[in-house]
C-alpha cells in the first residue's frame, strides 16, 4: 500500500469521530439558494456543511492524538535536549522522522482499516456509516493496547461512569484522553532513561574542569563532543528509533 493511500485511510478513520447527525443525512446540500420576493437570490450554507468544514480543521489534531506520533515526537525532542546540540537536528527533521515512524508503527492498523472498512465500502457492500464504524475498531484496539487501565479508570470516574463490561465498550470520548495521558507518561519514562548517560557525561566533565581550576570554561561546550561521539559509537539513532517502534509491537 502506498504512502498516500495509508494517509487517506487514516483520514477515513478520523472522520469517524464526526457527529452522527452530520453523516446520517445522505446528500447534504452544500449551498442553499433562496429566491426573494423581488426576484433576488440569497445564498447560505447548511449547518451540517459548516460542522463538517469545522471538523476537517481538527483532523490533523485528531490523527496525532490517536496514533503513535505523540510518544515519538516527545522522545525525539527530549533526546535533542539531552544531547545539548541546540536546534540540531532542526524541528523539520524531527517532525518528519516522527511522521514516518508513526506511519511505520500504524501500518498494521491501516491495513486492517483497509481490509475491514475501505475495501467493502468501495465494493458497495456497506454504506458510509458502517464503514466509519468498522474503521473505529482497529484504532480502538490499538489505543486499548497502549493505554493503562488506571488512566481509563480516571477518566471514567471524572465522567461519572461506573465502568464498562469489556474494554471494547469504552467510548472514544474516554479512551482518547486516557490514551494521550498514557502516551505522555511512557514518553517521559523513555526520555528519562535517555537523559541519564548524557547527564553523567556532563557531571564528569564538570568535575574534571573544576579539579583543573578551569571554572571559566563552560562544561556544556566541552561535554558536547563527548556526548556526540558516544551517541554515534553506540548507533544511538538506530537504538532510539528501534526502541520506539518496538515499544508498540513486541515479538
Coordinates of N, CA and C in Angstrom, one line a residue:
X1 N 0.8 -1.2 0.0 CA 0.0 0.0 0.0 C 0.9 1.2 0.0
X2 N 0.6 2.2 -0.8 CA 1.4 3.4 -1.0 C 1.2 4.3 0.3
X3 N 2.2 5.2 0.4 CA 2.1 6.2 1.5 C 0.9 7.1 1.4
X4 N 0.5 7.5 0.2 CA -0.7 8.3 0.0 C -2.0 7.6 0.4
X5 N -2.0 6.3 0.1 CA -3.2 5.5 0.4 C -3.4 5.3 1.9
X6 N -2.2 5.2 2.6 CA -2.3 5.0 4.0 C -2.8 6.3 4.7
X7 N -2.3 7.4 4.3 CA -2.7 8.7 4.8 C -4.2 8.9 4.6
X8 N -4.7 8.5 3.4 CA -6.2 8.6 3.1 C -7.0 7.7 4.1
X9 N -6.4 6.5 4.3 CA -7.2 5.6 5.2 C -7.2 6.1 6.6
X10 N -6.1 6.7 7.1 CA -6.1 7.3 8.4 C -7.1 8.5 8.5
X11 N -7.2 9.2 7.4 CA -8.2 10.3 7.4 C -9.6 9.7 7.4
X12 N -9.9 8.6 6.8 CA -11.2 8.0 6.8 C -11.5 7.5 8.2
X13 N -10.5 7.0 8.9 CA -10.8 6.6 10.3 C -11.0 7.7 11.2
X14 N -10.3 8.9 11.0 CA -10.5 10.0 11.9 C -11.9 10.7 11.7
X15 N -12.4 10.6 10.4 CA -13.7 11.2 10.2 C -14.8 10.5 11.0
X16 N -14.5 9.2 11.5 CA -15.5 8.5 12.3 C -15.8 9.3 13.5
X17 N -15.0 10.2 13.9 CA -15.3 11.0 15.1 C -16.3 12.1 14.9
X18 N -16.7 12.4 13.6 CA -17.6 13.4 13.3 C -19.0 13.1 13.9
X19 N -19.8 14.1 14.2 CA -21.1 13.9 14.7 C -21.9 13.1 13.8
X20 N -22.7 12.2 14.4 CA -23.5 11.3 13.5 C -24.6 12.0 12.7
X21 N -25.0 13.1 13.3 CA -26.0 13.9 12.6 C -25.5 14.5 11.3
X22 N -24.2 14.7 11.2 CA -23.6 15.3 10.0 C -23.3 14.3 9.0
X23 N -23.4 13.0 9.4 CA -23.1 11.9 8.4 C -24.4 11.1 8.1
X24 N -25.4 11.2 8.9 CA -26.6 10.4 8.7 C -27.4 10.8 7.5
X25 N -27.4 12.1 7.2 CA -28.3 12.6 6.2 C -27.6 12.4 4.8
X26 N -28.1 11.6 3.9 CA -27.4 11.4 2.6 C -27.6 12.6 1.8
X27 N -26.5 12.9 1.0 CA -26.6 14.0 0.1 C -26.8 15.4 0.7
X28 N -25.9 15.8 1.6 CA -26.0 17.1 2.3 C -25.9 18.2 1.3
X29 N -26.8 19.1 1.2 CA -26.7 20.2 0.2 C -25.6 21.2 0.7
X30 N -24.6 21.4 -0.1 CA -23.6 22.3 0.3 C -24.0 23.8 0.3
X31 N -24.9 24.1 -0.6 CA -25.3 25.5 -0.8 C -26.8 25.6 -1.0
X32 N -27.5 26.5 -0.3 CA -28.9 26.7 -0.4 C -29.2 28.0 -1.1
X33 N -30.0 28.0 -2.1 CA -30.3 29.2 -2.9 C -31.8 29.5 -2.6
X34 N -32.1 30.7 -2.2 CA -33.4 31.1 -1.9 C -33.7 32.3 -2.7
X35 N -34.9 32.3 -3.3 CA -35.4 33.4 -4.2 C -36.2 34.4 -3.4
X36 N -35.9 35.6 -3.4 CA -36.6 36.6 -2.6 C -37.8 37.1 -3.4
X37 N -38.7 38.0 -2.7 CA -39.9 38.5 -3.4 C -39.6 39.3 -4.6
X38 N -38.5 40.1 -4.6 CA -38.2 40.9 -5.8 C -37.4 40.2 -6.8
X39 N -37.3 38.9 -6.8 CA -36.5 38.2 -7.8 C -35.1 38.0 -7.5
X40 N -34.6 38.6 -6.3 CA -33.2 38.4 -5.9 C -33.0 37.0 -5.3
X41 N -31.8 36.7 -5.2 CA -31.4 35.4 -4.7 C -30.4 35.5 -3.5
X42 N -30.6 34.7 -2.5 CA -29.7 34.7 -1.3 C -29.1 33.3 -1.2
X43 N -27.8 33.3 -0.8 CA -27.1 32.0 -0.7 C -26.7 31.8 0.8
X44 N -26.8 30.6 1.2 CA -26.5 30.2 2.6 C -26.0 28.8 2.6
X45 N -25.1 28.5 3.6 CA -24.5 27.2 3.8 C -25.4 26.5 4.9
X46 N -25.6 25.2 4.8 CA -26.3 24.4 5.8 C -25.4 24.2 7.0
X47 N -26.1 24.0 8.1 CA -25.3 23.8 9.4 C -24.5 22.6 9.3
X48 N -25.0 21.5 8.6 CA -24.2 20.3 8.5 C -22.9 20.5 7.8
X49 N -22.9 21.3 6.7 CA -21.7 21.6 6.0 C -20.7 22.4 6.8
X50 N -21.3 23.4 7.6 CA -20.4 24.2 8.4 C -19.8 23.3 9.5
X51 N -20.5 22.4 10.1 CA -20.0 21.5 11.1 C -18.9 20.6 10.5
X52 N -19.1 20.1 9.2 CA -18.2 19.2 8.6 C -16.9 20.0 8.3
X53 N -17.0 21.2 7.8 CA -15.8 22.1 7.5 C -15.0 22.4 8.8
X54 N -15.7 22.6 9.9 CA -15.1 22.8 11.1 C -14.3 21.6 11.6
X55 N -15.0 20.4 11.4 CA -14.3 19.2 11.9 C -13.1 18.9 11.0
X56 N -13.1 19.2 9.7 CA -11.9 19.0 8.9 C -10.7 19.7 9.4
X57 N -10.9 20.9 10.0 CA -9.7 21.6 10.5 C -9.1 20.9 11.8
X58 N -9.9 20.0 12.4 CA -9.5 19.3 13.6 C -8.9 18.0 13.3
X59 N -9.0 17.5 12.0 CA -8.5 16.2 11.6 C -7.0 16.0 11.9
X60 N -6.1 17.0 11.6 CA -4.7 16.7 12.0 C -4.5 16.5 13.5
X61 N -5.2 17.2 14.3 CA -5.0 17.0 15.8 C -5.6 15.7 16.2
X62 N -6.7 15.3 15.6 CA -7.3 14.0 15.9 C -6.4 12.9 15.5
X63 N -5.8 13.0 14.3 CA -4.9 11.9 13.9 C -3.7 11.8 14.8
X64 N -3.1 13.0 15.2 CA -2.0 12.9 16.0 C -2.3 12.4 17.4
X65 N -3.5 12.6 17.9 CA -3.8 12.2 19.3 C -4.2 10.7 19.3
X66 N -4.6 10.1 18.1 CA -5.0 8.7 18.1 C -3.9 7.8 17.5
X67 N -2.7 8.3 17.3 CA -1.7 7.5 16.7 C -0.4 7.5 17.6
X68 N 0.7 7.0 17.1 CA 1.9 6.9 17.9 C 2.7 8.2 17.8
X69 N 2.2 9.2 17.2 CA 3.0 10.4 16.9 C 3.4 11.1 18.2
X70 N 2.5 11.1 19.2 CA 2.7 11.9 20.4 C 4.0 11.3 21.1
X71 N 4.0 10.0 21.4 CA 5.2 9.5 22.1 C 6.4 9.7 21.3
X72 N 6.4 9.5 20.0 CA 7.6 9.5 19.2 C 8.2 10.9 19.2
X73 N 7.4 11.9 18.9 CA 7.9 13.3 18.8 C 8.4 13.8 20.1
X74 N 7.8 13.4 21.2 CA 8.3 13.9 22.5 C 9.6 13.2 22.9
X75 N 9.8 12.0 22.6 CA 11.1 11.3 22.9 C 12.2 11.9 22.0
X76 N 11.9 12.2 20.8 CA 12.9 12.8 19.9 C 13.3 14.2 20.4
X77 N 12.3 14.9 20.9 CA 12.6 16.3 21.4 C 13.4 16.2 22.7
X78 N 13.1 15.2 23.6 CA 13.9 15.1 24.8 C 15.3 14.6 24.4
X79 N 15.5 13.8 23.4 CA 16.8 13.3 23.0 C 17.6 14.5 22.5
X80 N 17.1 15.4 21.7 CA 17.8 16.5 21.3 C 18.2 17.4 22.4
X81 N 17.3 17.6 23.4 CA 17.7 18.4 24.5 C 18.8 17.8 25.4
X82 N 18.7 16.5 25.5 CA 19.7 15.8 26.3 C 21.1 15.9 25.7
X83 N 21.2 15.8 24.3 CA 22.5 15.9 23.7 C 23.0 17.4 23.8
X84 N 22.1 18.3 23.9 CA 22.6 19.7 24.1 C 23.1 20.4 22.8
X85 N 22.7 19.9 21.7 CA 23.2 20.5 20.4 C 22.4 21.6 19.9
X86 N 21.6 22.3 20.7 CA 20.8 23.4 20.3 C 19.6 23.0 19.4
X87 N 19.5 23.5 18.2 CA 18.5 23.2 17.3 C 18.9 22.2 16.2
X88 N 19.9 21.3 16.6 CA 20.3 20.3 15.7 C 20.0 18.9 16.3
X89 N 19.3 18.1 15.6 CA 18.6 18.3 14.2 C 17.5 19.3 14.3
X90 N 17.1 20.0 13.3 CA 16.1 21.0 13.3 C 14.7 20.4 13.5
X91 N 13.7 21.2 13.8 CA 12.4 20.8 14.0 C 11.8 20.0 12.8
X92 N 12.1 20.5 11.6 CA 11.5 19.8 10.4 C 12.0 18.4 10.3
X93 N 13.3 18.2 10.7 CA 13.8 16.8 10.6 C 13.2 15.9 11.6
X94 N 13.0 16.4 12.9 CA 12.4 15.6 13.9 C 11.0 15.3 13.6
X95 N 10.2 16.3 13.2 CA 8.8 16.1 12.8 C 8.7 15.1 11.7
X96 N 9.5 15.3 10.6 CA 9.5 14.3 9.5 C 9.8 12.9 9.9
X97 N 10.9 12.8 10.8 CA 11.2 11.4 11.2 C 10.1 10.8 12.1
X98 N 9.4 11.7 12.9 CA 8.3 11.2 13.8 C 7.1 10.8 12.9
X99 N 6.9 11.5 11.8 CA 5.8 11.2 11.0 C 6.0 9.8 10.3
X100 N 7.2 9.6 9.8 CA 7.4 8.4 9.1 C 7.5 7.2 10.0
X101 N 8.0 7.4 11.2 CA 8.0 6.3 12.2 C 6.5 6.0 12.6
X102 N 5.7 7.1 12.7 CA 4.3 6.9 13.0 C 3.6 6.1 11.9
X103 N 3.9 6.4 10.7 CA 3.4 5.6 9.6 C 3.8 4.2 9.6
X104 N 5.1 3.9 10.0 CA 5.6 2.6 10.1 C 4.9 1.8 11.2
X105 N 4.7 2.5 12.4 CA 4.0 1.8 13.5 C 2.6 1.5 13.2
X106 N 1.9 2.5 12.6 CA 0.5 2.4 12.3 C 0.1 1.6 11.1
X107 N 1.1 1.0 10.4 CA 0.9 0.3 9.1 C -0.1 -0.9 9.4
X108 N 0.1 -1.7 10.4 CA -0.8 -2.8 10.6 C -2.3 -2.4 10.9
X109 N -2.4 -1.2 11.6 CA -3.7 -0.7 11.8 C -4.4 -0.2 10.5
X110 N -3.6 0.5 9.7 CA -4.1 1.0 8.4 C -4.5 -0.2 7.5
X111 N -3.7 -1.2 7.5 CA -4.0 -2.4 6.7 C -5.4 -3.0 7.1
X112 N -5.6 -3.1 8.4 CA -6.9 -3.6 8.9 C -8.0 -2.7 8.5
X113 N -7.8 -1.4 8.6 CA -8.9 -0.5 8.2 C -9.2 -0.7 6.7
X114 N -8.2 -0.8 6.0 CA -8.4 -1.0 4.5 C -9.1 -2.3 4.2
X115 N -8.8 -3.4 4.9 CA -9.5 -4.7 4.7 C -10.9 -4.7 5.2
X116 N -11.1 -4.1 6.4 CA -12.4 -4.3 7.0 C -13.4 -3.1 6.7
X117 N -12.9 -2.0 6.3 CA -13.8 -0.8 6.1 C -13.7 -0.3 4.7
X118 N -12.5 0.0 4.2 CA -12.4 0.7 2.9 C -12.8 -0.1 1.8
X119 N -12.2 -1.3 1.7 CA -12.5 -2.2 0.5 C -14.0 -2.6 0.5
X120 N -14.6 -3.0 1.6 CA -16.1 -3.2 1.5 C -16.9 -2.0 1.0
X121 N -16.5 -0.8 1.5 CA -17.2 0.4 1.1 C -17.0 0.7 -0.4
X122 N -15.8 0.5 -0.9 CA -15.5 0.7 -2.3 C -16.3 -0.3 -3.1
X123 N -16.4 -1.5 -2.6 CA -17.1 -2.5 -3.4 C -18.6 -2.3 -3.3
X124 N -19.1 -1.4 -2.4 CA -20.6 -1.2 -2.3 C -21.3 -2.1 -1.4
X125 N -20.6 -3.0 -0.7 CA -21.3 -3.9 0.2 C -21.7 -3.3 1.5
X126 N -21.2 -2.2 1.9 CA -21.6 -1.5 3.1 C -21.7 0.0 2.8
X127 N -22.5 0.7 3.6 CA -22.6 2.2 3.4 C -21.5 2.9 4.2
X128 N -21.6 4.3 4.1 CA -20.5 5.1 4.7 C -20.5 5.0 6.2
X129 N -21.7 5.0 6.8 CA -21.8 4.9 8.3 C -21.2 3.6 8.8
X130 N -21.5 2.5 8.1 CA -20.9 1.2 8.5 C -19.4 1.2 8.4
X131 N -18.9 1.8 7.3 CA -17.5 1.9 7.1 C -16.8 2.7 8.2
X132 N -17.4 3.8 8.6 CA -16.8 4.5 9.7 C -16.8 3.7 11.0
X133 N -17.9 3.0 11.3 CA -17.9 2.2 12.5 C -16.9 1.1 12.4
X134 N -16.7 0.5 11.3 CA -15.7 -0.6 11.2 C -14.2 0.0 11.3
X135 N -14.1 1.2 10.8 CA -12.7 1.9 10.8 C -12.4 2.2 12.3
X136 N -13.3 2.4 13.1 CA -13.0 2.8 14.5 C -12.4 1.6 15.2
X137 N -12.9 0.3 14.9 CA -12.5 -0.9 15.6 C -10.9 -1.0 15.7
X138 N -10.2 -1.1 14.6 CA -8.7 -1.2 14.7 C -8.1 -0.1 15.5
X139 N -8.6 1.1 15.4 CA -8.0 2.2 16.1 C -8.2 2.0 17.6
X140 N -9.4 1.6 18.0 CA -9.7 1.4 19.4 C -8.8 0.3 20.0
X141 N -8.7 -0.8 19.2 CA -7.8 -1.9 19.6 C -6.4 -1.5 19.8
X142 N -5.9 -0.7 18.9 CA -4.5 -0.1 19.1 C -4.4 0.7 20.3
X143 N -5.3 1.6 20.5 CA -5.2 2.5 21.7 C -5.4 1.8 23.0
X144 N -6.3 0.8 23.0 CA -6.5 0.0 24.2 C -5.3 -0.8 24.6
X145 N -4.5 -1.3 23.7 CA -3.3 -2.0 24.0 C -2.2 -1.1 24.6
X146 N -2.3 0.2 24.3 CA -1.2 1.1 24.8 C -1.7 2.0 25.9
X147 N -2.9 1.8 26.4 CA -3.5 2.7 27.5 C -3.5 1.9 28.8
X148 N -3.1 2.6 29.8 CA -3.1 2.0 31.2 C -4.5 2.0 31.7
X149 N -4.9 0.9 32.4 CA -6.2 0.8 33.0 C -6.5 1.9 34.0
X150 N -5.4 2.3 34.7 CA -5.6 3.4 35.7 C -6.0 4.7 35.0
X151 N -5.5 5.0 33.8 CA -5.8 6.2 33.1 C -7.3 6.1 32.6
X152 N -7.7 5.0 32.1 CA -9.1 4.8 31.7 C -10.0 5.0 32.9
X153 N -9.6 4.4 34.1 CA -10.5 4.5 35.3 C -10.6 5.9 35.7
X154 N -9.5 6.7 35.6 CA -9.5 8.1 36.0 C -10.5 8.9 35.2
X155 N -10.5 8.7 33.9 CA -11.5 9.5 33.1 C -12.9 9.0 33.2
X156 N -13.0 7.7 33.5 CA -14.4 7.1 33.7 C -14.9 7.8 35.0
X157 N -14.1 7.9 36.0 CA -14.5 8.5 37.3 C -14.9 10.0 37.1
X158 N -14.1 10.7 36.3 CA -14.3 12.1 36.0 C -15.7 12.3 35.3
X159 N -15.9 11.3 34.3 CA -17.2 11.4 33.6 C -18.4 11.0 34.4
X160 N -18.2 10.4 35.6 CA -19.3 10.0 36.4 C -19.8 8.6 36.0
X161 N -19.0 7.8 35.3 CA -19.5 6.5 34.9 C -19.2 5.5 36.0
X162 N -19.7 4.3 35.7 CA -19.4 3.2 36.7 C -18.6 2.0 36.1
X163 N -17.9 2.3 35.0 CA -17.1 1.3 34.4 C -17.9 0.6 33.2
X164 N -17.2 -0.3 32.5 CA -17.7 -0.9 31.3 C -17.4 -2.4 31.4
X165 N -18.3 -3.2 30.8 CA -18.2 -4.6 30.9 C -16.9 -5.2 30.2
X166 N -16.6 -4.6 29.0 CA -15.4 -5.1 28.3 C -14.7 -3.8 27.8
X167 N -13.4 -4.0 27.5 CA -12.6 -2.8 27.1 C -13.2 -2.2 25.8
X168 N -13.8 -3.1 24.9 CA -14.4 -2.6 23.7 C -15.5 -1.7 23.9
X169 N -16.1 -1.7 25.1 CA -17.3 -0.8 25.3 C -16.9 0.6 25.7
X170 N -15.6 0.8 25.9 CA -15.1 2.2 26.3 C -15.3 3.1 25.2
X171 N -16.0 4.2 25.3 CA -16.2 5.2 24.2 C -15.0 5.9 23.9
X172 N -14.9 6.5 22.7 CA -13.8 7.3 22.3 C -13.6 8.5 23.1
X173 N -14.7 9.1 23.6 CA -14.6 10.3 24.5 C -13.8 10.0 25.7
X174 N -13.8 8.8 26.2 CA -13.0 8.4 27.4 C -11.6 7.8 27.0
X175 N -11.6 7.0 25.9 CA -10.4 6.3 25.5 C -9.3 7.3 25.0
X176 N -9.7 8.3 24.2 CA -8.7 9.1 23.5 C -7.9 9.9 24.6
X177 N -8.6 10.6 25.6 CA -7.8 11.3 26.6 C -6.9 10.4 27.4
X178 N -7.5 9.2 27.7 CA -6.7 8.2 28.5 C -5.5 7.7 27.7
X179 N -5.7 7.5 26.4 CA -4.6 7.1 25.6 C -3.5 8.2 25.5
X180 N -3.9 9.4 25.3 CA -2.9 10.5 25.3 C -2.1 10.6 26.6
X181 N -2.8 10.5 27.7 CA -2.2 10.6 29.0 C -1.2 9.4 29.2
X182 N -1.6 8.2 28.8 CA -0.6 7.1 28.8 C 0.6 7.3 27.9
X183 N 0.3 7.9 26.7 CA 1.5 8.1 25.8 C 2.4 9.2 26.4
X184 N 1.9 10.2 27.1 CA 2.8 11.2 27.7 C 3.6 10.5 28.8
X185 N 3.0 9.7 29.6 CA 3.7 9.0 30.7 C 4.9 8.2 30.1
X186 N 4.5 7.4 29.1 CA 5.5 6.5 28.5 C 6.6 7.3 27.9
X187 N 6.3 8.4 27.2 CA 7.3 9.2 26.5 C 8.3 9.8 27.6
X188 N 7.8 10.3 28.7 CA 8.6 10.8 29.7 C 9.5 9.8 30.4
X189 N 9.0 8.6 30.5 CA 9.8 7.5 31.1 C 10.9 7.2 30.2
X190 N 10.7 7.0 28.9 CA 11.7 6.8 27.9 C 12.7 7.9 27.9
X191 N 12.2 9.2 27.9 CA 13.1 10.3 27.9 C 14.0 10.4 29.1
X192 N 13.5 9.9 30.3 CA 14.3 9.9 31.5 C 15.5 8.9 31.3
X193 N 15.2 7.7 30.8 CA 16.3 6.8 30.6 C 17.3 7.3 29.6
X194 N 16.8 8.0 28.6 CA 17.8 8.6 27.6 C 18.6 9.7 28.2
X195 N 18.1 10.4 29.1 CA 18.8 11.6 29.7 C 20.0 11.1 30.6
X196 N 19.9 10.0 31.3 CA 20.8 9.6 32.3 C 22.3 9.5 31.8
X197 N 22.6 8.8 30.7 CA 24.0 8.8 30.3 C 24.6 10.2 29.9
X198 N 23.8 11.0 29.3 CA 24.2 12.4 29.0 C 24.5 13.2 30.2
X199 N 23.6 13.1 31.3 CA 23.8 13.8 32.5 C 25.1 13.3 33.2
X200 N 25.4 12.0 33.1 CA 26.6 11.5 33.7 C 27.9 12.1 33.0
X201 N 27.8 12.2 31.7 CA 28.9 12.8 31.0 C 29.1 14.3 31.4
X202 N 28.0 15.0 31.6 CA 28.1 16.4 32.0 C 28.7 16.5 33.4
X203 N 28.3 15.6 34.3 CA 28.8 15.7 35.6 C 30.3 15.4 35.7
X204 N 30.7 14.4 34.9 CA 32.2 14.0 34.8 C 33.0 15.2 34.3
X205 N 32.5 15.8 33.2 CA 33.3 16.9 32.6 C 33.3 18.1 33.5
X206 N 32.2 18.4 34.2 CA 32.2 19.5 35.1 C 33.2 19.2 36.3
X207 N 33.2 18.0 36.8 CA 34.1 17.7 37.9 C 35.6 17.8 37.5
X208 N 35.9 17.4 36.3 CA 37.3 17.4 35.8 C 37.7 18.9 35.6
X209 N 36.8 19.7 35.1 CA 37.2 21.1 34.8 C 37.4 21.8 36.2
X210 N 36.5 21.5 37.2 CA 36.7 22.2 38.5 C 38.0 21.7 39.1
X211 N 38.3 20.5 39.0 CA 39.6 20.0 39.6 C 40.8 20.6 39.0
X212 N 40.7 21.0 37.7 CA 41.8 21.6 37.0 C 41.8 23.1 37.1
X213 N 40.8 23.6 37.8 CA 40.7 25.1 38.0 C 40.2 25.8 36.8
X214 N 39.6 25.2 35.9 CA 39.1 25.8 34.7 C 37.6 26.1 34.8
X215 N 37.3 26.9 35.8 CA 35.9 27.2 36.1 C 35.3 28.2 35.1
X216 N 36.1 28.9 34.4 CA 35.6 29.9 33.4 C 35.2 29.2 32.1
X217 N 35.6 28.0 31.9 CA 35.2 27.2 30.7 C 33.9 26.5 30.9
X218 N 33.0 26.7 29.9 CA 31.7 26.1 30.0 C 31.8 24.6 29.9
X219 N 31.2 23.8 30.9 CA 31.2 22.4 30.8 C 30.4 21.8 29.7
X220 N 29.3 22.6 29.3 CA 28.5 22.1 28.2 C 29.2 22.1 26.9
X221 N 30.1 23.2 26.7 CA 30.9 23.2 25.5 C 31.9 22.1 25.4
X222 N 32.4 21.7 26.5 CA 33.4 20.6 26.5 C 32.8 19.3 26.4
X223 N 31.6 19.1 27.0 CA 31.0 17.8 27.0 C 30.3 17.4 25.7
X224 N 29.9 18.5 25.0 CA 29.1 18.2 23.7 C 29.9 17.3 22.8
X225 N 31.1 17.4 22.5 CA 31.8 16.5 21.6 C 31.8 15.1 22.1
X226 N 32.0 14.9 23.4 CA 32.0 13.6 24.0 C 30.6 12.9 23.9
X227 N 29.5 13.7 24.1 CA 28.2 13.2 24.0 C 27.9 12.8 22.6
X228 N 28.3 13.6 21.6 CA 28.1 13.3 20.2 C 28.8 12.0 19.8
X229 N 30.1 11.9 20.3 CA 30.9 10.7 20.0 C 30.3 9.5 20.6
X230 N 29.8 9.6 21.8 CA 29.2 8.4 22.5 C 27.9 8.0 21.7
X231 N 27.1 9.0 21.3 CA 25.9 8.7 20.7 C 26.1 8.0 19.3
X232 N 27.1 8.5 18.6 CA 27.4 7.9 17.3 C 28.0 6.5 17.5
X233 N 28.9 6.3 18.5 CA 29.6 5.0 18.6 C 28.6 3.9 19.0
X234 N 27.6 4.2 19.8 CA 26.6 3.2 20.1 C 25.4 3.1 19.1
X235 N 25.5 3.8 18.0 CA 24.5 3.8 17.0 C 23.2 4.3 17.6
X236 N 23.2 5.5 18.2 CA 22.1 5.9 19.0 C 20.8 6.1 18.2
X237 N 20.8 6.7 17.0 CA 19.6 6.9 16.3 C 18.9 5.6 16.0
X238 N 19.7 4.5 15.6 CA 19.0 3.2 15.4 C 18.4 2.6 16.6
X239 N 19.2 2.8 17.8 CA 18.6 2.3 19.0 C 17.4 3.0 19.4
X240 N 17.3 4.3 19.3 CA 16.2 5.1 19.8 C 15.0 4.8 18.9
X241 N 15.1 4.9 17.6 CA 14.0 4.6 16.7 C 13.5 3.1 16.8
X242 N 14.5 2.2 16.9 CA 14.1 0.8 17.1 C 13.3 0.6 18.4
X243 N 13.8 1.2 19.4 CA 13.1 1.1 20.7 C 11.7 1.7 20.7
X244 N 11.6 2.8 20.0 CA 10.2 3.4 19.9 C 9.3 2.6 19.1
X245 N 9.7 2.0 18.0 CA 8.9 1.2 17.2 C 8.6 -0.1 17.9
X246 N 9.6 -0.7 18.6 CA 9.4 -1.9 19.4 C 8.5 -1.8 20.6
X247 N 8.4 -0.6 21.1 CA 7.6 -0.4 22.3 C 6.1 -0.5 22.0
X248 N 5.7 -0.5 20.7 CA 4.3 -0.7 20.4 C 4.0 -2.2 20.0
X249 N 5.0 -2.8 19.4 CA 4.7 -4.2 18.9 C 5.9 -5.0 19.4
X250 N 5.7 -5.9 20.4 CA 6.7 -6.7 21.0 C 6.6 -8.1 20.3
X251 N 7.7 -8.8 20.0 CA 7.6 -10.1 19.3 C 7.1 -11.2 20.3

